[in-house]
Each structure stands twice: as C-alpha cells, then as structure tokens.
CSV table of C-alpha atoms and ligand atoms in Angstrom, one decimal:
chain,number,residue,atom,x,y,z
F,1,MET,CA,66.6,-23.0,-82.8
F,2,LYS,CA,69.0,-20.5,-81.2
F,3,TYR,CA,68.0,-19.3,-77.7
F,4,ALA,CA,68.7,-16.0,-75.9
F,5,LEU,CA,67.8,-15.2,-72.3
F,6,VAL,CA,67.2,-11.6,-71.4
F,7,THR,CA,66.8,-10.9,-67.6
F,8,GLY,CA,64.4,-8.1,-66.9
F,9,GLY,CA,62.8,-8.5,-70.3
F,10,SER,CA,59.3,-7.3,-69.2
F,11,ARG,CA,60.0,-3.6,-69.5
F,12,GLY,CA,62.3,-0.8,-70.7
F,13,ILE,CA,65.7,-1.7,-72.2
F,14,GLY,CA,65.2,-5.4,-71.6
F,15,ARG,CA,61.9,-5.4,-73.6
F,16,ALA,CA,63.6,-3.6,-76.5
F,17,VAL,CA,66.4,-6.2,-76.4
F,18,CYS,CA,64.0,-9.1,-76.4
F,19,ILE,CA,62.2,-7.6,-79.5
F,20,LYS,CA,65.5,-7.0,-81.3
F,21,LEU,CA,66.9,-10.5,-80.6
F,22,ALA,CA,63.6,-12.1,-81.7
F,23,ALA,CA,63.9,-10.2,-85.0
F,24,MET,CA,67.4,-11.8,-85.4
F,25,HIS,CA,65.6,-15.2,-85.2
F,26,TYR,CA,66.5,-16.0,-81.7
F,27,SER,CA,63.9,-17.8,-79.6
F,28,VAL,CA,63.8,-15.4,-76.7
F,29,LEU,CA,63.4,-16.4,-73.0
F,30,ILE,CA,61.8,-13.3,-71.4
F,31,ASN,CA,62.7,-13.2,-67.7
F,32,TYR,CA,61.0,-10.9,-65.2
F,33,LYS,CA,60.5,-10.9,-61.4
F,34,ARG,CA,56.9,-9.8,-60.7
F,35,ASN,CA,55.4,-7.8,-63.6
F,36,GLY,CA,53.7,-10.6,-65.5
F,37,ASP,CA,51.4,-8.3,-67.5
F,38,ALA,CA,54.3,-6.3,-68.9
F,39,ALA,CA,56.2,-9.5,-69.7
F,40,GLN,CA,53.2,-10.9,-71.5
F,41,GLU,CA,53.1,-7.6,-73.5
F,42,THR,CA,56.7,-8.2,-74.6
F,43,LEU,CA,55.7,-11.7,-75.7
F,44,ASP,CA,52.7,-10.5,-77.6
F,45,ILE,CA,54.7,-7.9,-79.5
F,46,ILE,CA,57.3,-10.6,-80.5
F,47,ARG,CA,54.6,-13.0,-81.6
F,48,ARG,CA,52.8,-10.3,-83.6
F,49,GLN,CA,56.1,-9.7,-85.4
F,50,GLY,CA,56.4,-13.4,-86.3
F,51,GLY,CA,59.0,-14.2,-83.6
F,52,THR,CA,59.3,-16.9,-81.0
F,53,ALA,CA,59.6,-16.4,-77.3
F,54,GLU,CA,58.5,-17.7,-73.9
F,55,LEU,CA,58.2,-16.3,-70.4
F,56,LEU,CA,60.7,-17.5,-67.8
F,57,PRO,CA,60.0,-15.7,-64.5
F,58,PHE,CA,62.5,-15.9,-61.7
F,59,ASP,CA,64.3,-13.6,-59.2
F,60,VAL,CA,67.9,-13.2,-60.4
F,61,ALA,CA,68.9,-12.6,-56.8
F,62,ASN,CA,67.6,-16.0,-55.7
F,63,GLU,CA,70.5,-18.4,-56.3
F,64,THR,CA,68.4,-21.6,-55.7
F,65,GLU,CA,65.6,-20.4,-58.0
F,66,VAL,CA,68.1,-19.5,-60.7
F,67,GLU,CA,69.7,-22.9,-60.6
F,68,GLN,CA,66.3,-24.7,-60.6
F,69,VAL,CA,64.8,-22.7,-63.5
F,70,ILE,CA,67.8,-23.2,-65.7
F,71,SER,CA,68.2,-26.9,-65.0
F,72,GLN,CA,64.5,-27.4,-65.6
F,73,TRP,CA,64.7,-25.5,-68.9
F,74,GLN,CA,67.7,-27.6,-69.9
F,75,GLU,CA,65.8,-30.9,-69.0
F,76,ARG,CA,62.9,-29.7,-71.3
F,77,ASN,CA,65.4,-28.8,-74.0
F,78,PRO,CA,68.1,-31.5,-73.8
F,79,GLU,CA,69.4,-30.9,-77.4
F,80,ASP,CA,69.6,-27.1,-77.1
F,81,TYR,CA,71.4,-24.5,-75.0
F,82,ILE,CA,71.1,-20.8,-74.3
F,83,SER,CA,73.9,-19.2,-76.4
F,84,VAL,CA,73.1,-15.5,-75.7
F,85,LEU,CA,72.7,-14.1,-72.2
F,86,VAL,CA,71.8,-10.5,-71.6
F,87,ASN,CA,72.1,-9.6,-67.9
F,88,ASN,CA,69.8,-6.6,-67.9
F,89,ALA,CA,67.7,-7.0,-64.7
F,90,GLY,CA,68.6,-4.1,-62.4
F,91,ILE,CA,67.3,-1.9,-59.7
F,92,ARG,CA,68.3,1.4,-58.1
F,93,LYS,CA,67.6,2.6,-54.6
F,94,ASP,CA,69.3,5.9,-54.4
F,95,ASN,CA,70.3,7.8,-51.3
F,96,LEU,CA,73.3,9.7,-50.0
F,97,MET,CA,75.5,7.2,-48.2
F,98,PHE,CA,74.8,9.2,-45.0
F,99,TRP,CA,71.2,7.9,-45.1
F,100,LEU,CA,71.7,4.7,-47.1
F,101,SER,CA,70.3,1.7,-45.2
F,102,SER,CA,72.1,-1.6,-45.2
F,103,GLU,CA,68.9,-3.1,-46.7
F,104,ASP,CA,69.1,-0.8,-49.7
F,105,TRP,CA,72.8,-1.5,-50.1
F,106,LYS,CA,72.3,-5.2,-50.0
F,107,GLY,CA,69.1,-5.2,-52.1
F,108,VAL,CA,70.9,-3.4,-55.0
F,109,MET,CA,74.0,-5.6,-54.7
F,110,GLU,CA,71.9,-8.8,-54.6
F,111,THR,CA,69.9,-8.0,-57.7
F,112,ASN,CA,72.5,-6.2,-59.8
F,113,LEU,CA,75.8,-7.9,-59.0
F,114,ASN,CA,75.0,-11.3,-57.3
F,115,GLY,CA,72.1,-11.8,-59.8
F,116,THR,CA,74.6,-11.4,-62.7
F,117,PHE,CA,76.9,-13.9,-61.1
F,118,TYR,CA,74.2,-16.6,-60.4
F,119,ILE,CA,72.7,-16.6,-63.9
F,120,THR,CA,76.0,-16.3,-65.8
F,121,ARG,CA,77.5,-19.2,-63.8
F,122,ALA,CA,74.4,-21.3,-64.5
F,123,LEU,CA,74.6,-20.9,-68.3
F,124,LEU,CA,78.4,-20.7,-68.8
F,125,LYS,CA,79.1,-24.4,-68.8
F,126,TYR,CA,76.8,-25.0,-71.7
F,127,MET,CA,78.3,-22.1,-73.7
F,128,MET,CA,81.8,-23.4,-73.0
F,129,ASN,CA,80.9,-27.0,-74.0
F,130,ARG,CA,79.4,-25.9,-77.2
F,131,LYS,CA,82.2,-23.4,-77.9
F,132,PHE,CA,80.0,-20.5,-78.6
F,133,GLY,CA,78.4,-17.9,-76.4
F,134,ARG,CA,77.7,-14.2,-75.9
F,135,VAL,CA,77.3,-12.6,-72.4
F,136,ILE,CA,76.2,-9.0,-72.4
F,137,ASN,CA,76.0,-7.2,-69.1
F,138,MET,CA,74.0,-4.0,-68.7
F,139,VAL,CA,76.0,-1.6,-66.5
F,140,SER,CA,75.9,2.2,-66.4
F,141,VAL,CA,78.0,5.3,-66.7
F,142,SER,CA,77.3,5.6,-63.0
F,143,GLY,CA,79.5,2.5,-62.5
F,144,ILE,CA,82.4,4.2,-64.5
F,145,ASN,CA,82.2,7.8,-63.4
F,146,GLY,CA,80.3,7.6,-60.2
F,147,MET,CA,77.1,9.5,-59.3
F,148,ALA,CA,76.2,11.2,-56.0
F,149,GLY,CA,73.4,9.4,-54.4
F,150,GLN,CA,74.2,6.1,-56.1
F,151,THR,CA,77.1,4.5,-54.1
F,152,ASN,CA,75.2,1.2,-53.9
F,153,TYR,CA,74.2,1.3,-57.6
F,154,SER,CA,77.6,2.5,-58.8
F,155,ALA,CA,79.4,-0.1,-56.8
F,156,SER,CA,77.2,-2.9,-58.1
F,157,LYS,CA,77.8,-1.7,-61.7
F,158,ALA,CA,81.5,-1.3,-61.2
F,159,GLY,CA,81.5,-4.8,-59.8
F,160,ILE,CA,79.9,-6.1,-62.9
F,161,ILE,CA,82.5,-4.3,-65.0
F,162,GLY,CA,85.2,-6.2,-63.1
F,163,LEU,CA,83.3,-9.5,-63.5
F,164,THR,CA,83.1,-8.8,-67.3
F,165,LYS,CA,86.8,-8.1,-67.8
F,166,SER,CA,87.9,-11.2,-65.7
F,167,LEU,CA,85.4,-13.6,-67.1
F,168,ALA,CA,86.2,-12.5,-70.7
F,169,LEU,CA,89.8,-13.8,-70.0
F,170,GLU,CA,88.5,-17.1,-68.8
F,171,THR,CA,86.2,-17.8,-71.8
F,172,ALA,CA,87.9,-16.2,-74.8
F,173,LYS,CA,89.5,-19.4,-76.1
F,174,LYS,CA,86.1,-21.1,-76.2
F,175,ASN,CA,84.6,-18.4,-78.4
F,176,VAL,CA,82.5,-17.1,-75.5
F,177,THR,CA,82.6,-13.3,-75.5
F,178,VAL,CA,81.7,-11.2,-72.4
F,179,ASN,CA,81.1,-7.5,-72.8
F,180,ALA,CA,79.3,-4.7,-70.9
F,181,VAL,CA,77.1,-1.9,-72.2
F,182,ALA,CA,77.0,1.3,-70.2
F,183,PRO,CA,74.0,3.5,-70.9
F,184,GLY,CA,73.7,7.1,-69.8
F,185,PHE,CA,70.1,8.3,-69.4
F,186,ILE,CA,67.6,6.2,-71.2
F,187,GLN,CA,63.8,6.8,-71.2
F,188,THR,CA,62.4,4.0,-69.2
F,189,ASP,CA,60.4,3.4,-65.9
F,190,MET,CA,63.8,3.5,-64.1
F,191,THR,CA,64.3,7.2,-65.1
F,192,GLY,CA,60.7,8.2,-65.0
F,193,ASP,CA,61.1,10.0,-61.7
F,194,LEU,CA,64.1,12.1,-62.9
F,195,ASN,CA,63.8,15.7,-64.1
F,196,GLU,CA,64.5,15.1,-67.8
F,197,ALA,CA,64.2,18.7,-68.8
F,198,GLU,CA,67.1,19.7,-66.4
F,199,LEU,CA,69.2,16.6,-66.9
F,200,LYS,CA,69.3,16.7,-70.7
F,201,LYS,CA,71.1,20.0,-70.5
F,202,LEU,CA,74.1,18.0,-69.2
F,203,ILE,CA,74.0,15.6,-72.2
F,204,PRO,CA,76.0,16.7,-75.2
F,205,SER,CA,73.4,15.3,-77.7
F,206,GLY,CA,70.7,17.1,-75.7
F,207,ARG,CA,68.3,14.3,-75.1
F,208,PHE,CA,67.7,11.0,-73.2
F,209,GLY,CA,68.4,7.9,-75.2
F,210,LYS,CA,65.8,5.3,-76.3
F,211,ALA,CA,65.7,1.7,-75.2
F,212,GLU,CA,65.8,0.7,-78.9
F,213,GLU,CA,69.1,2.4,-79.3
F,214,VAL,CA,70.6,0.4,-76.5
F,215,ALA,CA,69.0,-2.8,-78.0
F,216,ASP,CA,70.8,-2.2,-81.3
F,217,LEU,CA,74.2,-2.2,-79.6
F,218,VAL,CA,73.3,-5.3,-77.6
F,219,ALA,CA,72.2,-7.0,-80.8
F,220,PHE,CA,75.5,-6.3,-82.5
F,221,LEU,CA,77.5,-7.7,-79.5
F,222,ALA,CA,75.2,-10.8,-79.6
F,223,SER,CA,75.9,-11.4,-83.3
F,224,GLU,CA,78.6,-13.6,-84.7
F,225,ARG,CA,80.1,-10.5,-86.3
F,226,ALA,CA,81.2,-9.3,-82.8
F,227,GLY,CA,83.3,-12.4,-82.2
F,228,TYR,CA,86.6,-10.4,-81.8
F,229,ILE,CA,85.2,-8.0,-79.2
F,230,THR,CA,85.5,-9.2,-75.6
F,231,GLY,CA,86.1,-7.8,-72.1
F,232,GLN,CA,85.0,-4.4,-73.2
F,233,VAL,CA,82.7,-1.7,-71.7
F,234,ILE,CA,80.9,0.2,-74.4
F,235,THR,CA,79.2,3.5,-73.4
F,236,ILE,CA,76.0,4.6,-75.0
F,237,SER,CA,75.2,8.0,-73.5
F,238,GLY,CA,74.9,10.8,-76.1
F,239,GLY,CA,78.4,11.9,-75.2
F,240,LEU,CA,77.7,12.2,-71.4
A,1,NAP,P1,63.3,-0.8,-65.7
A,1,NAP,O1,62.5,-0.2,-66.8
A,1,NAP,O2,63.1,-0.4,-64.3
A,1,NAP,O3,63.1,-2.4,-65.8
A,1,NAP,C1,63.8,-3.2,-64.9
A,1,NAP,C2,63.6,-4.7,-65.3
A,1,NAP,O4,64.4,-5.5,-64.4
A,1,NAP,C3,62.2,-5.1,-65.3
A,1,NAP,O5,62.0,-6.0,-66.3
A,1,NAP,C4,62.2,-5.9,-63.9
A,1,NAP,O6,61.2,-6.9,-63.9
A,1,NAP,C5,63.5,-6.5,-63.9
A,1,NAP,N1,64.0,-6.9,-62.6
A,1,NAP,C6,64.2,-6.1,-61.5
A,1,NAP,N2,64.6,-6.9,-60.5
A,1,NAP,C7,64.6,-8.2,-60.9
A,1,NAP,C8,65.0,-9.4,-60.3
A,1,NAP,N3,65.4,-9.5,-59.0
A,1,NAP,N4,64.8,-10.6,-61.0
A,1,NAP,C9,64.5,-10.5,-62.3
A,1,NAP,N5,64.1,-9.4,-63.0
A,1,NAP,C10,64.2,-8.2,-62.3
A,1,NAP,O7,64.8,-0.6,-66.0
A,1,NAP,P2,65.6,-0.1,-67.3
A,1,NAP,O8,65.7,1.3,-67.3
A,1,NAP,O9,65.1,-0.8,-68.5
A,1,NAP,O10,67.1,-0.7,-67.0
A,1,NAP,C11,67.5,-2.0,-67.5
A,1,NAP,C12,69.0,-2.1,-67.1
A,1,NAP,O11,69.7,-1.0,-67.6
A,1,NAP,C13,69.3,-2.1,-65.6
A,1,NAP,O12,70.3,-3.0,-65.3
A,1,NAP,C14,69.7,-0.6,-65.3
A,1,NAP,O13,70.5,-0.5,-64.2
A,1,NAP,C15,70.5,-0.3,-66.6
A,1,NAP,N6,70.6,1.1,-66.9
A,1,NAP,C16,69.5,1.8,-67.2
A,1,NAP,C17,69.6,3.2,-67.5
A,1,NAP,C18,68.4,4.1,-67.7
A,1,NAP,O14,68.7,5.3,-67.9
A,1,NAP,N7,67.2,3.6,-67.9
A,1,NAP,C19,70.9,3.8,-67.5
A,1,NAP,C20,72.0,3.0,-67.2
A,1,NAP,C21,71.8,1.6,-66.9
A,1,NAP,P3,59.7,-6.6,-63.4
A,1,NAP,O15,59.0,-5.9,-64.5
A,1,NAP,O16,59.1,-8.0,-63.1
A,1,NAP,O17,59.8,-5.7,-62.2
C-alpha cells in the first residue's frame, strides 16, 4: 500500500486532494486540526468511491504533536512509509500591517511556515531512505506578488517557496521531489468572506477556481510521471 498524507484534508482544497489521491490508489491520511465532522465527510466520500483512508488529526503548528503522531503511525506501520506529503493546512488572518497584532503575525507563521517545516522534517528521512518521495507545498499568488492586508500570509507563503527551492536541492539525488502549487482565488471556506463578484473582474479567466482543479495539479506532481520536476512553483490562478 502506498501512503499519502494531506494536511488540512477536512475541507476545501485539501479535501479535493485527498479524494484525488485516493482515486490514484493511495491510502490517504486525512489530517485536520479541529473539524472532525468535515474530516469524517472526506473519509466517507473516499470510502463510498472504493478508496482507502484514515483520519490523522494533529495541529501542524505543534512540533511535539507532529513528531509523536508520525512516530506512532510509523510504529503501527513498520513496513510502510508515507511517500507523498501535501502540505496544505493553512490559515489567513488579514489586516493592514498598521493594525496587525503580533499574535496574528505569529499565528499565521506558526501554522503555515513552521507547520510545513515540522511535518516535512518528520517524514523526510523515510522518503530519503526509500529513495522515493513527493512533497507538494500549497502556497499562494499572494506569496509571489504580495497582497495588501496579507503581510503575514504573504511572508509565510514566500517563506515556504524558499523552503521548497532549497529542500529540492537537498533531496533531488534521492528521487524526492519538492514543489509548490500557488493558487489564485479558489472557491473554499477560506475565500467565503470575499466579494467574488467584484474580485472575478480582476481574473483573466473571469471566475474563481475550483478545489478539484488544484487537486488535479497536485495529483500530477505526486505521480511518478512528474519525477523530473523539482524546486518549482506552479501557479494555478486563471491567469491572475
Ligand atoms: P480552508 O477551506 O480554510 O481549509 C483549511 C484546512 O486547513 C482545513 O482542513 C483546516 O482543518 C486545516 N488547518 C488549519 N490549521 C491547521 C492546523 N494548525 N493543523 C492542521 N490543519 C489545519 O482552506 P483552503 O482554501 O482549502 O486552503 C488550503 C490551502 O490553500 C491553504 O494553505 C491556503 O493558504 C492555500 N490557498 C488557498 C487559496 C484559496 O483561494 N482558497 C488561494 C491560495 C492558497 P480544520 O477543518 O480542522 O479547521
């Protein structure tokens, strides 16, 4: 059995990625922080479609919890390893820097950037030992171009882009690829409070993207066919 871990798999893009990877015959570990009902729904969808998955709740920002959950999973599955990691869990707490609290700065950094580091480090040694792995980091066009009101979020995503490029250089010889996917506006809970009618006027393709469209790109990067792509940031934004 091949295993894939998707952080933030309970909702939105993460859920679509879980469903897609299960259809590719991965046994999917669905991570989430607090929304157990939504995570269970992801699991139910996968099972109804004949796939295999299990819930693996933990807070990506909690270093000790990350280490514990991964070593316990590894003890339960000594013959196996997690060959695909999708670092998708993320939050935004927008404000102009003028009013941005240190708490909201740190909160976004801890989940988005530190969380990516903790879980990737925990799984990397297994991928390197087995000489195959795929790490796909969910970033954002905000981390490439910047976005007013998102200095914390943009900085966290730009940090992940740096991590992606450097780590790809460390792991390429072991057949472990590391790439980032940078969505524009995608219809999920995260963008539910935005004025879609106004914002879509800025998007060349004239609409928000769907979580399933992002999942298709992630699925390709996770596949063996994408073995010669590493250290890249691929934007999926309708031309934004
Ligand atoms: P979403 O609908 O708000 O879902 C966020 C997911 O992250 C949930 O599954 C949530 O779990 C999980 N999560 C949050 N904090 C966590 C933590 N500390 N530990 C573990 N899981 C945690 O978000 P989305 O729109 O699907 O976004 C997914 C990713 O794409 C994020 O990294 C986001 O920055 C990025 N992105 C989104 C868009 C967009 O337009 N939607 C654009 C660019 C980039 P719970 O359900 O338990 O809360």
